[in-house]
Short mmCIF file of C-alpha atoms in Angstrom, two decimals:
data_model
loop_
_atom_site.label_atom_id
_atom_site.label_comp_id
_atom_site.label_asym_id
_atom_site.label_seq_id
_atom_site.Cartn_x
_atom_site.Cartn_y
_atom_site.Cartn_z
CA GLY A 1277 8.71 13.63 1.06
CA ALA A 1278 8.10 12.57 -2.49
CA VAL A 1279 4.61 13.09 -3.97
CA VAL A 1280 2.59 10.80 -6.20
CA SER A 1281 -0.64 12.09 -7.73
CA GLN A 1282 -3.42 10.27 -9.40
CA HIS A 1283 -6.02 11.58 -11.84
CA PRO A 1284 -8.88 11.46 -11.67
CA SER A 1285 -9.65 10.91 -8.01
CA ARG A 1286 -13.10 9.67 -8.78
CA VAL A 1287 -14.76 8.40 -11.98
CA ILE A 1288 -18.14 7.03 -12.81
CA CYS A 1289 -18.60 5.39 -16.18
CA LYS A 1290 -21.12 3.29 -18.11
CA SER A 1291 -20.55 -0.42 -18.55
CA GLY A 1292 -18.58 -1.14 -21.71
CA THR A 1293 -16.55 1.99 -21.75
CA SER A 1294 -12.89 2.42 -21.09
CA VAL A 1295 -11.38 4.46 -18.35
CA LYS A 1296 -7.80 5.79 -18.10
CA ILE A 1297 -6.22 6.53 -14.73
CA GLU A 1298 -2.98 8.47 -14.54
CA CYS A 1299 -0.22 8.10 -11.90
CA ARG A 1300 2.37 10.84 -11.75
CA SER A 1301 5.49 11.19 -9.61
CA LEU A 1302 5.62 14.94 -9.13
CA ASP A 1303 9.05 15.61 -7.71
CA PHE A 1304 11.12 12.57 -8.59
CA GLN A 1305 11.73 10.09 -11.39
CA ALA A 1306 10.14 6.76 -11.00
CA THR A 1307 11.79 3.74 -12.57
CA THR A 1308 9.22 1.38 -11.22
CA MET A 1309 5.57 1.94 -10.61
CA PHE A 1310 3.03 -0.33 -9.10
CA TRP A 1311 -0.72 -0.65 -9.51
CA TYR A 1312 -2.93 -1.96 -6.65
CA ARG A 1313 -6.57 -2.62 -6.34
CA GLN A 1314 -8.41 -2.17 -3.02
CA PHE A 1315 -11.93 -3.59 -2.33
CA PRO A 1316 -13.98 -2.07 0.42
CA LYS A 1317 -12.68 -3.04 3.86
CA GLN A 1318 -10.05 -5.22 2.24
CA SER A 1319 -6.38 -5.08 1.64
CA LEU A 1320 -4.48 -3.73 -1.33
CA MET A 1321 -3.82 -6.33 -4.01
CA LEU A 1322 -0.94 -5.92 -6.34
CA MET A 1323 -2.15 -5.99 -9.91
CA ALA A 1324 1.06 -5.28 -11.87
CA THR A 1325 4.49 -3.82 -11.87
CA SER A 1326 5.64 -1.57 -14.57
CA ASN A 1327 9.18 -0.36 -15.40
CA GLU A 1328 9.73 2.65 -17.58
CA GLY A 1329 10.04 1.68 -21.20
CA SER A 1330 9.11 -1.96 -20.89
CA LYS A 1331 6.09 -4.06 -20.64
CA ALA A 1332 4.28 -4.38 -17.44
CA THR A 1333 4.42 -7.54 -15.34
CA TYR A 1334 0.99 -8.69 -14.32
CA GLU A 1335 0.19 -10.69 -11.15
CA GLN A 1336 -1.52 -14.02 -11.58
CA GLY A 1337 -5.21 -13.68 -12.24
CA VAL A 1338 -5.04 -10.14 -13.56
CA GLU A 1339 -6.18 -9.89 -17.18
CA LYS A 1340 -3.54 -7.90 -19.09
CA ASP A 1341 -5.89 -7.23 -21.90
CA LYS A 1342 -8.39 -5.69 -19.52
CA PHE A 1343 -6.03 -3.64 -17.49
CA LEU A 1344 -3.63 -1.95 -19.86
CA ILE A 1345 -0.63 -0.39 -18.20
CA ASN A 1346 1.67 2.08 -19.97
CA HIS A 1347 4.81 3.49 -18.24
CA ALA A 1348 5.98 5.74 -21.12
CA SER A 1349 8.05 8.15 -19.01
CA LEU A 1350 9.89 8.31 -15.70
CA THR A 1351 7.05 10.36 -14.23
CA LEU A 1352 3.94 8.88 -15.70
CA SER A 1353 2.13 5.58 -15.70
CA THR A 1354 -1.38 5.03 -16.86
CA LEU A 1355 -3.88 2.24 -16.17
CA THR A 1356 -6.61 1.78 -18.71
CA VAL A 1357 -9.60 -0.35 -17.68
CA THR A 1358 -10.98 -1.51 -21.00
CA SER A 1359 -14.62 -2.49 -21.52
CA ALA A 1360 -15.40 -1.76 -17.85
CA HIS A 1361 -18.14 -3.75 -16.02
CA PRO A 1362 -19.57 -3.27 -12.61
CA GLU A 1363 -17.34 -5.86 -11.12
CA ASP A 1364 -14.36 -3.69 -12.00
CA SER A 1365 -15.72 -1.02 -9.66
CA SER A 1366 -12.96 -0.51 -7.01
CA PHE A 1367 -10.33 1.79 -5.55
CA TYR A 1368 -7.16 1.74 -7.67
CA ILE A 1369 -3.97 2.86 -6.15
CA CYS A 1370 -0.56 3.44 -7.72
CA SER A 1371 2.88 3.67 -6.08
CA ALA A 1372 6.21 4.72 -7.37
CA ARG A 1373 9.81 4.05 -6.47
CA GLY A 1374 12.58 6.41 -7.39
CA SER A 1375 15.18 5.63 -9.97
CA GLY A 1376 18.77 5.14 -9.18
CA GLY A 1377 18.28 3.12 -6.05
CA THR A 1378 16.86 -0.26 -4.95
CA PHE A 1379 13.80 -1.01 -3.06
CA TYR A 1380 16.10 -1.51 -0.03
CA THR A 1381 17.01 2.13 -0.08
CA ASP A 1382 14.09 3.78 -1.75
CA THR A 1383 10.65 3.93 -0.38
CA GLN A 1384 7.49 3.24 -2.44
CA TYR A 1385 5.38 6.42 -2.46
CA PHE A 1386 1.74 5.88 -2.92
CA GLY A 1387 -0.81 8.00 -4.70
CA PRO A 1388 -4.17 8.94 -3.09
CA GLY A 1389 -6.16 6.48 -5.16
CA THR A 1390 -8.89 6.60 -7.80
CA ARG A 1391 -12.40 5.40 -7.02
CA LEU A 1392 -13.89 3.79 -10.10
CA THR A 1393 -17.66 3.12 -10.26
CA VAL A 1394 -19.02 1.27 -13.27
CA LEU A 1395 -22.73 1.57 -13.70
CA ALA B 1165 3.25 -18.47 0.08
CA GLN B 1166 3.93 -15.33 2.03
CA SER B 1167 1.09 -13.74 3.93
CA VAL B 1168 0.33 -11.08 6.45
CA THR B 1169 -2.36 -11.22 9.09
CA GLN B 1170 -3.71 -8.34 11.05
CA PRO B 1171 -6.08 -9.89 13.55
CA ASP B 1172 -7.76 -6.71 14.64
CA ILE B 1173 -10.10 -5.19 12.12
CA HIS B 1174 -11.07 -2.23 14.32
CA ILE B 1175 -9.50 -0.77 17.45
CA THR B 1176 -10.83 2.11 19.60
CA VAL B 1177 -8.63 3.93 22.08
CA SER B 1178 -8.82 7.08 24.12
CA GLU B 1179 -6.53 9.90 23.29
CA GLY B 1180 -3.43 9.67 25.30
CA ALA B 1181 -3.64 5.94 25.77
CA SER B 1182 -0.97 3.55 24.49
CA LEU B 1183 -1.50 1.62 21.28
CA GLU B 1184 -0.46 -1.70 19.95
CA LEU B 1185 -1.50 -2.99 16.51
CA ARG B 1186 -0.75 -6.57 15.80
CA CYS B 1187 0.79 -8.01 12.69
CA ASN B 1188 1.81 -11.53 11.98
CA TYR B 1189 3.68 -12.73 8.84
CA SER B 1190 4.36 -16.00 7.13
CA TYR B 1191 7.73 -16.24 5.50
CA GLY B 1192 10.58 -18.75 5.80
CA ALA B 1193 13.51 -16.44 5.67
CA THR B 1194 14.05 -13.07 7.30
CA PRO B 1195 11.22 -10.86 6.00
CA TYR B 1196 11.25 -7.21 4.96
CA LEU B 1197 8.44 -5.66 6.83
CA PHE B 1198 6.60 -2.43 6.63
CA TRP B 1199 3.86 -0.42 8.32
CA TYR B 1200 1.81 2.03 6.32
CA VAL B 1201 -0.90 4.37 7.40
CA GLN B 1202 -3.82 5.44 5.16
CA SER B 1203 -5.87 8.56 5.87
CA PRO B 1204 -8.95 9.38 3.84
CA GLY B 1205 -8.10 11.22 0.62
CA GLN B 1206 -4.41 10.58 1.08
CA GLY B 1207 -1.96 8.03 -0.20
CA LEU B 1208 -0.43 5.35 1.99
CA GLN B 1209 2.38 6.84 4.07
CA LEU B 1210 5.29 4.71 5.28
CA LEU B 1211 5.59 4.77 9.04
CA LEU B 1212 8.59 2.44 9.35
CA LYS B 1213 10.33 -0.61 7.78
CA TYR B 1214 12.46 -3.45 9.05
CA PHE B 1215 15.05 -5.15 6.83
CA SER B 1216 17.70 -6.25 9.26
CA GLY B 1217 19.66 -5.21 12.38
CA ASP B 1218 18.05 -3.83 15.46
CA THR B 1219 14.65 -5.51 15.93
CA LEU B 1220 13.17 -2.40 17.44
CA VAL B 1221 12.51 0.05 14.74
CA GLN B 1222 11.65 3.65 15.14
CA GLY B 1223 9.38 5.47 12.70
CA ILE B 1224 7.71 8.71 12.06
CA LYS B 1225 4.94 10.30 14.17
CA GLY B 1226 6.22 8.66 17.32
CA PHE B 1227 5.55 5.09 16.13
CA GLU B 1228 7.76 2.12 16.69
CA ALA B 1229 7.64 -1.63 15.80
CA GLU B 1230 9.33 -4.66 17.13
CA PHE B 1231 10.32 -7.58 14.94
CA LYS B 1232 10.02 -10.79 16.82
CA ARG B 1233 11.18 -13.84 14.80
CA SER B 1234 10.04 -16.36 17.34
CA GLN B 1235 6.49 -15.05 17.18
CA SER B 1236 6.51 -14.13 13.46
CA SER B 1237 5.28 -10.73 14.53
CA PHE B 1238 5.91 -7.14 13.74
CA ASN B 1239 3.62 -5.20 16.02
CA LEU B 1240 3.25 -1.43 15.81
CA ARG B 1241 3.22 0.63 19.05
CA LYS B 1242 2.80 4.14 20.16
CA PRO B 1243 2.97 5.27 23.82
CA SER B 1244 0.42 8.01 23.60
CA VAL B 1245 -2.14 8.20 20.80
CA HIS B 1246 -3.25 11.56 19.33
CA TRP B 1247 -6.66 12.17 17.75
CA SER B 1248 -4.80 12.76 14.43
CA ASP B 1249 -3.68 9.09 14.55
CA ALA B 1250 -7.12 7.94 13.58
CA ALA B 1251 -6.65 6.15 10.29
CA GLU B 1252 -6.31 2.80 8.66
CA TYR B 1253 -3.01 1.01 9.27
CA PHE B 1254 -1.52 -1.66 7.11
CA CYS B 1255 1.21 -4.09 7.69
CA ALA B 1256 3.08 -5.34 4.65
CA VAL B 1257 5.82 -7.80 3.74
CA ALA B 1258 7.95 -7.73 0.63
CA VAL B 1259 7.56 -10.80 -1.54
CA ASP B 1260 10.70 -12.80 -1.55
CA ASN B 1261 12.36 -9.59 -0.40
CA THR B 1262 11.65 -7.70 -3.66
CA ASP B 1263 9.62 -4.65 -4.57
CA LYS B 1264 6.37 -6.42 -4.40
CA LEU B 1265 4.31 -5.89 -1.25
CA ILE B 1266 1.74 -8.16 0.33
CA PHE B 1267 -0.53 -6.20 2.55
CA GLY B 1268 -2.56 -7.29 5.56
CA THR B 1269 -6.19 -6.46 5.69
CA GLY B 1270 -5.66 -3.42 7.76
CA THR B 1271 -6.69 -2.20 11.19
CA ARG B 1272 -8.94 0.82 11.54
CA LEU B 1273 -7.96 2.98 14.46
CA GLN B 1274 -10.57 5.21 16.16
CA VAL B 1275 -9.48 7.70 18.75
CA PHE B 1276 -11.86 9.14 21.27
CA PRO B 1277 -11.18 12.38 23.00
#
């Protein structure tokens, strides 16, 4: 099956700094990528949807200036947590759907996640 | 608003026993439903999905799920559990039948030898 990678897998940063998380589709081109946030023992919450070459669409309640998403190519999307604070500590997961199809025919493939800890 | 409920937070079964994980959804029309499995250090993997047609859906790893409109349920089943099935299982529904997924809170499956 298709593979989605995330880098880094784990990051610890100081409060006030910015952190960039990469999401790559390794063996397919992803027209659409999704970013989720997962709190301990809770479900995944969709943060935003990004389409290659266009601005991301954020879910209600997600601060677009805090969580900057760039989907510059068909294989790479980045999430930058700006001026991170301890409450931003979480598990961030991306997923990607292949181009040329619809969600009806193409599965979302998920990355392994990035654990962010803000001190 | 659409929602997904997984009533069981944690289930423990013996290896070789049968398994049923419950999932209830809230949606007015016919939903698009998914089951994913999350193992530590790995991304969510799609087990199976239901869009239309036969209400009994076969998936990978010997799993199946049955869509029951009358009960608003999409329960996941496996006749004989293996120790490698221990993981977190998530049920999800597609928002307004689009790309966006709403996930349940997950059920952690523990398998004893």
